[in-house]
Coordinates of C-alpha atoms and ligand atoms in Angstrom, one line a residue:
Chain A
M1 CA -20.7 -49.1 -69.4
T2 CA -22.0 -47.1 -66.6
A3 CA -25.6 -46.9 -65.1
R4 CA -27.1 -43.5 -65.4
A5 CA -28.5 -42.0 -62.3
T6 CA -32.1 -41.2 -62.1
T7 CA -31.7 -37.4 -61.6
D8 CA -35.2 -36.4 -60.6
S9 CA -35.5 -34.3 -57.5
S10 CA -36.1 -37.3 -55.4
T11 CA -32.6 -38.7 -55.8
D12 CA -30.6 -37.8 -52.9
D13 CA -27.2 -36.0 -53.1
G14 CA -25.3 -39.2 -51.9
A15 CA -26.9 -41.3 -54.7
L16 CA -25.9 -38.7 -57.2
A17 CA -22.4 -38.4 -55.9
A18 CA -22.1 -42.2 -56.0
A19 CA -23.4 -42.2 -59.6
Y20 CA -20.7 -39.7 -60.6
T21 CA -17.9 -41.8 -59.1
R22 CA -19.2 -44.5 -61.4
G23 CA -18.9 -42.3 -64.3
D24 CA -22.3 -40.6 -64.7
E25 CA -21.5 -37.0 -65.5
Q26 CA -25.3 -36.2 -65.7
A27 CA -25.4 -36.9 -61.9
A28 CA -22.6 -34.3 -61.3
A29 CA -24.4 -31.8 -63.5
E30 CA -27.6 -32.3 -61.4
L31 CA -25.7 -31.7 -58.1
V32 CA -24.4 -28.3 -59.7
H33 CA -27.9 -27.4 -60.6
R34 CA -29.2 -28.1 -57.2
H35 CA -26.7 -26.2 -55.2
A36 CA -25.0 -23.6 -57.5
A37 CA -27.6 -20.8 -56.5
A38 CA -27.1 -21.3 -52.8
V39 CA -23.2 -21.5 -53.0
G40 CA -23.1 -18.5 -55.3
R41 CA -25.3 -16.5 -52.9
F42 CA -23.0 -17.5 -50.0
L43 CA -19.8 -16.6 -52.0
Y44 CA -21.2 -13.1 -52.9
S45 CA -22.8 -12.4 -49.6
A46 CA -19.5 -13.4 -47.9
G47 CA -17.7 -10.8 -49.9
A48 CA -16.4 -12.3 -53.2
D49 CA -16.4 -9.7 -56.1
A50 CA -19.5 -10.1 -58.3
G51 CA -17.1 -10.7 -61.2
D52 CA -15.4 -13.5 -59.4
V53 CA -18.4 -15.4 -58.1
D54 CA -18.9 -17.6 -61.2
D55 CA -15.1 -18.6 -61.2
L56 CA -15.2 -19.4 -57.5
L57 CA -18.3 -21.3 -57.9
Q58 CA -16.7 -23.5 -60.7
E59 CA -13.6 -23.9 -58.6
T60 CA -15.8 -25.1 -55.6
F61 CA -17.5 -27.7 -57.6
F62 CA -14.3 -28.9 -59.3
R63 CA -12.6 -29.3 -56.0
A64 CA -15.6 -31.1 -54.5
F65 CA -15.9 -33.6 -57.3
R66 CA -12.1 -34.3 -57.2
R67 CA -12.4 -35.1 -53.5
L68 CA -15.8 -36.7 -53.4
D69 CA -14.3 -39.5 -51.2
Q70 CA -13.7 -36.9 -48.5
W71 CA -17.2 -36.0 -48.1
G72 CA -17.8 -37.8 -44.9
R73 CA -21.7 -37.5 -44.9
Q74 CA -21.6 -36.1 -41.5
A75 CA -22.4 -32.8 -43.2
S76 CA -24.9 -32.4 -46.0
F77 CA -23.4 -32.1 -49.5
R78 CA -24.4 -28.4 -49.5
S79 CA -22.7 -27.7 -46.2
W80 CA -19.6 -29.5 -47.4
L81 CA -19.6 -27.2 -50.4
F82 CA -20.0 -24.1 -48.2
G83 CA -16.8 -25.3 -46.4
I84 CA -14.9 -25.5 -49.6
S85 CA -16.1 -22.1 -50.6
S86 CA -15.2 -20.7 -47.3
N87 CA -11.6 -22.1 -47.7
L88 CA -11.4 -20.7 -51.2
L89 CA -12.4 -17.2 -50.0
R90 CA -9.8 -17.4 -47.3
D91 CA -7.2 -18.6 -49.7
E92 CA -8.0 -15.7 -52.0
F93 CA -7.7 -13.3 -49.2
R94 CA -4.3 -14.6 -48.1
R95 CA -3.1 -14.7 -51.7
R96 CA -3.8 -11.1 -51.8
K97 CA -1.6 -10.8 -48.8
G98 CA -4.1 -9.6 -46.3
R99 CA -5.5 -6.9 -48.4
R100 CA -9.3 -7.0 -48.3
M101 CA -10.4 -8.9 -51.4
F102 CA -13.7 -7.4 -51.4
S103 CA -15.4 -4.2 -50.4
L104 CA -18.9 -4.7 -49.4
E105 CA -19.0 -1.0 -48.8
D106 CA -18.3 -0.1 -52.4
R107 CA -20.8 -2.3 -54.1
D108 CA -23.4 -0.8 -56.2
I109 CA -26.9 -1.1 -54.9
P110 CA -28.9 -3.3 -57.2
D111 CA -31.2 -1.6 -59.6
R112 CA -34.8 -1.3 -58.5
S113 CA -37.6 -1.6 -60.8
D114 CA -39.6 0.8 -58.6
P115 CA -38.4 4.4 -59.1
H116 CA -40.0 5.4 -55.8
A117 CA -38.1 2.7 -53.9
D118 CA -37.9 3.5 -50.3
L119 CA -34.8 5.6 -49.8
A120 CA -34.5 4.5 -46.1
A121 CA -34.5 0.8 -47.3
V122 CA -31.7 1.6 -49.7
E123 CA -29.6 3.3 -47.0
T124 CA -30.3 0.4 -44.7
E125 CA -28.9 -1.9 -47.3
E126 CA -25.8 0.2 -47.7
R127 CA -25.3 0.3 -44.0
L128 CA -25.8 -3.5 -43.8
R129 CA -23.2 -4.2 -46.5
A130 CA -20.8 -2.0 -44.7
G131 CA -21.5 -3.8 -41.4
L132 CA -21.1 -7.2 -42.9
G133 CA -17.9 -6.3 -44.5
R134 CA -16.5 -5.2 -41.2
L135 CA -17.3 -8.4 -39.3
P136 CA -14.6 -10.9 -38.8
R137 CA -14.7 -13.6 -41.5
L138 CA -16.0 -16.5 -39.4
Q139 CA -18.7 -14.4 -37.8
R140 CA -19.9 -13.1 -41.2
E141 CA -20.0 -16.6 -42.7
V142 CA -21.8 -18.2 -39.8
F143 CA -24.3 -15.3 -39.8
L144 CA -24.9 -15.7 -43.6
L145 CA -25.3 -19.4 -43.5
R146 CA -27.8 -19.1 -40.7
V147 CA -29.9 -16.2 -42.2
N148 CA -29.7 -16.9 -45.9
E149 CA -29.7 -20.6 -45.8
G150 CA -31.4 -21.4 -42.5
S151 CA -28.6 -23.8 -41.6
D152 CA -28.7 -25.0 -38.0
Y153 CA -25.5 -24.6 -35.8
G154 CA -24.5 -28.3 -36.3
Q155 CA -24.5 -27.9 -40.2
I156 CA -22.6 -24.5 -39.9
A157 CA -20.0 -26.1 -37.5
A158 CA -19.4 -28.9 -40.0
A159 CA -19.1 -26.6 -42.9
L160 CA -16.8 -24.0 -41.3
G161 CA -14.7 -26.3 -39.2
T162 CA -15.9 -25.0 -35.9
T163 CA -18.1 -26.2 -33.1
P164 CA -21.9 -25.7 -32.8
G165 CA -21.4 -23.7 -29.6
A166 CA -18.9 -21.5 -31.1
A167 CA -21.1 -21.0 -34.2
R168 CA -23.9 -19.9 -31.9
V169 CA -21.6 -17.5 -30.2
H170 CA -20.5 -16.0 -33.6
Y171 CA -24.0 -15.6 -34.7
H172 CA -25.1 -13.7 -31.6
H173 CA -22.0 -11.5 -31.8
A174 CA -22.8 -10.6 -35.5
V175 CA -26.6 -10.0 -34.6
K176 CA -25.5 -7.8 -31.7
K177 CA -23.2 -5.7 -34.0
L178 CA -25.6 -5.5 -37.0
K179 CA -28.7 -4.8 -35.0
E180 CA -27.8 -1.3 -34.4
L181 CA -27.6 -0.7 -38.1
V182 CA -31.2 -1.3 -38.9
R183 CA -32.8 0.5 -36.0
Chain B
M1 CA -34.0 -20.5 -22.6
S2 CA -35.6 -17.1 -22.6
V3 CA -38.5 -16.1 -25.0
C4 CA -36.2 -13.7 -26.7
T5 CA -33.6 -16.5 -27.3
Q6 CA -36.3 -18.8 -28.7
L7 CA -37.5 -16.1 -31.0
S8 CA -34.0 -15.4 -32.1
D9 CA -33.5 -19.1 -32.9
R10 CA -36.6 -19.2 -35.0
M11 CA -36.2 -16.0 -37.0
P12 CA -34.0 -17.4 -39.9
G13 CA -36.6 -20.2 -40.5
V14 CA -39.5 -17.8 -40.4
A15 CA -37.8 -15.3 -42.7
L16 CA -37.1 -18.1 -45.2
G17 CA -40.9 -19.0 -45.1
R18 CA -40.4 -22.3 -43.5
S19 CA -42.8 -21.7 -40.7
P20 CA -44.9 -18.8 -39.7
W21 CA -44.9 -17.0 -36.2
T22 CA -47.2 -18.4 -33.7
S23 CA -49.8 -16.0 -32.2
E24 CA -47.7 -16.1 -29.0
E25 CA -44.6 -15.2 -30.7
Q26 CA -46.3 -12.4 -32.5
R27 CA -47.5 -11.0 -29.2
H28 CA -43.9 -11.1 -27.9
L29 CA -42.6 -9.4 -31.0
A30 CA -45.1 -6.6 -30.6
A31 CA -43.9 -6.1 -27.1
C32 CA -40.2 -6.5 -27.3
A33 CA -38.2 -3.8 -28.9
D34 CA -35.0 -5.9 -28.9
C35 CA -36.6 -8.8 -30.7
R36 CA -38.2 -6.3 -33.2
A37 CA -34.8 -4.9 -33.9
E38 CA -33.4 -8.3 -34.5
W39 CA -36.2 -9.4 -36.8
A40 CA -35.8 -6.2 -38.9
L41 CA -32.2 -7.2 -39.3
I42 CA -32.9 -10.8 -40.3
L43 CA -35.5 -9.6 -42.9
A44 CA -33.1 -6.9 -44.3
V45 CA -30.3 -9.5 -44.7
A46 CA -32.6 -12.1 -46.2
R47 CA -33.7 -9.5 -48.8
L48 CA -30.0 -8.7 -49.5
G49 CA -29.3 -12.4 -50.0
A50 CA -32.3 -13.1 -52.1
G51 CA -31.8 -10.2 -54.6
S52 CA -28.1 -9.7 -54.5
H53 CA -26.4 -11.3 -57.4
A54 CA -27.6 -12.8 -60.7
L55 CA -25.6 -15.9 -61.1
G56 CA -24.6 -17.4 -64.4
D57 CA -26.4 -20.3 -65.9
P58 CA -25.7 -23.4 -63.8
S59 CA -25.5 -25.6 -67.0
V60 CA -22.6 -23.4 -68.0
T61 CA -21.0 -23.9 -64.6
A62 CA -21.7 -27.7 -64.8
A63 CA -20.1 -27.9 -68.3
G64 CA -17.0 -26.0 -67.2
V65 CA -16.5 -28.1 -64.1
L66 CA -16.9 -31.4 -66.1
R67 CA -14.5 -30.2 -68.8
R68 CA -11.8 -29.6 -66.1
L69 CA -12.5 -32.9 -64.5
R70 CA -12.1 -34.7 -67.8
T71 CA -8.9 -32.9 -68.6
E72 CA -7.5 -33.7 -65.3
G73 CA -8.6 -37.4 -65.6
A74 CA -6.8 -37.5 -69.1
R75 CA -3.7 -35.9 -67.6
R76 CA -3.6 -38.4 -64.7
R77 CA -4.1 -41.4 -67.1
S78 CA -1.3 -40.2 -69.4
R79 CA 1.3 -40.1 -66.7
R80 CA -0.1 -43.3 -65.0
P81 CA 2.2 -46.1 -66.4
A82 CA 5.5 -44.7 -65.2
W83 CA 4.7 -44.0 -61.5
V84 CA 2.2 -46.9 -61.1
A85 CA 5.0 -49.1 -62.4
A86 CA 7.5 -47.5 -60.1
G87 CA 5.3 -48.1 -57.1
L88 CA 4.7 -51.8 -58.0
A89 CA 8.3 -52.2 -58.6
T90 CA 9.3 -50.7 -55.2
A91 CA 6.5 -52.9 -53.5
A92 CA 7.9 -56.0 -55.3
A93 CA 11.4 -55.2 -54.1
A94 CA 10.2 -54.7 -50.5
V95 CA 8.5 -58.1 -50.7
L96 CA 11.6 -59.6 -52.0
V97 CA 13.7 -58.2 -49.2
V98 CA 11.2 -59.5 -46.6
W99 CA 11.1 -62.9 -48.3
T100 CA 15.0 -63.0 -48.5
G101 CA 15.3 -62.0 -44.8
H102 CA 12.9 -64.7 -43.9
D103 CA 14.7 -67.3 -45.9
T104 CA 18.1 -66.3 -44.5
A105 CA 17.2 -65.8 -40.9
G106 CA 19.9 -67.0 -38.6
G107 CA 22.8 -64.7 -39.3
T108 CA 23.0 -64.8 -43.0
H109 CA 20.8 -61.8 -43.7
A110 CA 23.6 -59.6 -44.5
A111 CA 24.7 -62.2 -47.1
A112 CA 21.5 -61.7 -49.2
P113 CA 22.2 -62.2 -52.9
A114 CA 23.8 -59.2 -54.5
A115 CA 21.2 -59.0 -57.1
T116 CA 18.5 -58.4 -54.4
R117 CA 20.6 -55.6 -52.8
I118 CA 21.2 -53.8 -56.1
A119 CA 17.6 -54.2 -57.2
M120 CA 16.0 -52.2 -54.5
P121 CA 17.7 -48.9 -54.8
A122 CA 17.5 -49.2 -58.7
A123 CA 13.7 -49.8 -58.5
S124 CA 13.0 -46.9 -56.2
S125 CA 15.3 -44.2 -57.6
T126 CA 14.9 -44.7 -61.3
P127 CA 11.4 -46.1 -62.0
P128 CA 11.4 -48.4 -65.1
D129 CA 9.2 -46.9 -67.7
F130 CA 7.4 -50.1 -68.9
P131 CA 3.7 -50.3 -69.9
L132 CA 1.3 -52.3 -67.6
P133 CA -1.2 -53.9 -70.0
E134 CA -3.3 -55.2 -67.0
L135 CA -3.9 -51.7 -65.8
D136 CA -4.4 -50.2 -69.2
S137 CA -7.1 -52.7 -70.0
L138 CA -9.2 -51.5 -66.9
P139 CA -12.1 -49.2 -67.7
A140 CA -11.4 -45.6 -67.1
D141 CA -13.6 -45.3 -64.1
A142 CA -12.1 -48.3 -62.4
L143 CA -8.6 -46.9 -63.0
D144 CA -9.7 -43.5 -61.6
S145 CA -10.8 -45.3 -58.4
V146 CA -7.5 -47.0 -58.2
L147 CA -5.6 -43.7 -58.7
R148 CA -7.9 -42.0 -56.2
V149 CA -7.1 -44.5 -53.5
L150 CA -3.4 -44.3 -54.3
D151 CA -3.6 -40.4 -54.2
E152 CA -5.5 -40.2 -51.0
P153 CA -2.8 -39.1 -48.5
L154 CA -1.8 -36.2 -50.9
A155 CA -5.3 -35.2 -51.8
R156 CA -6.3 -35.2 -48.1
A157 CA -3.9 -32.5 -47.3
G158 CA -5.5 -29.2 -46.8
A159 CA -9.0 -30.3 -47.5
W160 CA -10.5 -29.7 -44.0
E161 CA -8.4 -27.2 -42.4
L162 CA -8.2 -26.0 -38.8
P163 CA -10.2 -23.0 -37.8
D164 CA -9.2 -19.6 -39.1
L165 CA -5.6 -18.7 -38.2
D166 CA -6.1 -15.2 -39.4
D167 CA -8.6 -14.6 -36.7
P168 CA -6.9 -15.2 -33.3
C169 CA -10.0 -13.9 -31.4
D170 CA -12.1 -16.6 -32.9
Q171 CA -9.6 -19.2 -32.1
V172 CA -9.5 -18.2 -28.4
L173 CA -13.4 -18.1 -28.6
E174 CA -13.6 -21.6 -30.0
Q175 CA -11.1 -23.0 -27.5
T176 CA -13.2 -21.4 -24.7
V177 CA -16.5 -22.9 -26.0
A178 CA -14.8 -26.2 -26.7
H179 CA -13.6 -26.3 -23.0
K180 CA -17.1 -25.4 -21.8
E181 CA -18.6 -28.0 -23.9
G182 CA -16.1 -30.6 -22.5
Ligands
ZN201 ZN1 -37.7 -10.4 -26.9

């Protein structure tokens, strides 16, 4: 009944999205495989509890596929997913009535295989997590999309519903605040 | 644009391994304490991002998403006949009224047949629950497309929201930047 998409890495996201709207579930699965790691990393870095990341990730993709017609293609599919994730995080924060939904300060430092791991590096990580947790939400998300994903300001603006100029200002504010923590 | 700003713009890409520093940029880094501090920050955050969280298997995520989408699709289809029929009946009644108005132009509009005047409120307030075999015979994906189009105004709400309301400083900032950018 439906044509199956060619789901190798050369098929672009738009073609996969179109294939899914024609009923090809394999195309949707391919989109999840392509973008889950980046979106999960964003959710976690932006403050979602580790135990909530997988649920939030699933919710992000669920909302995306339900509203595929709203992906205007001005932004990349991944940027659009970041925008949905960002809205989810904000909704979660509001649902908890302003109580901070996450505590970057309280997170465990990941296990290190090297028992002689540099203590200074661990302390820097702790300070950084604390610093990220204290940034305003938009500053934090702009900063993380730029540093972890290498997104440009246009992509960030499209994802987070701001302007490229404002994104640049947010980024530089975040850098200024965090730079002192790693000196 | 100052050299420091140029380097700042390049840092995320270099940290992600997309392109190396040029020798000129390396010389600047060696000489500029401010850029070195920023570079140390970017490297530290990139390390945090790279090793931070072991995600679940994306196949499991995909399977969960597709299961939810199928469930929702089935739920929509199961409730389709009643409200699609209601919509069509309302549209038909509206067409009938327009047609009747056209036909009776010249002062007799108010005297439209009683059946017409009764039919409209009846159609819109109590949707008839009759099957629509034409729609039922459509393939599932075609039906979903129809339903998606009909759903559009509702689904659109809240998809792309305005900038953060819980961060008034950001709002002011964005307005200022927007103003500057014209
Ligand atoms: Zn410099």
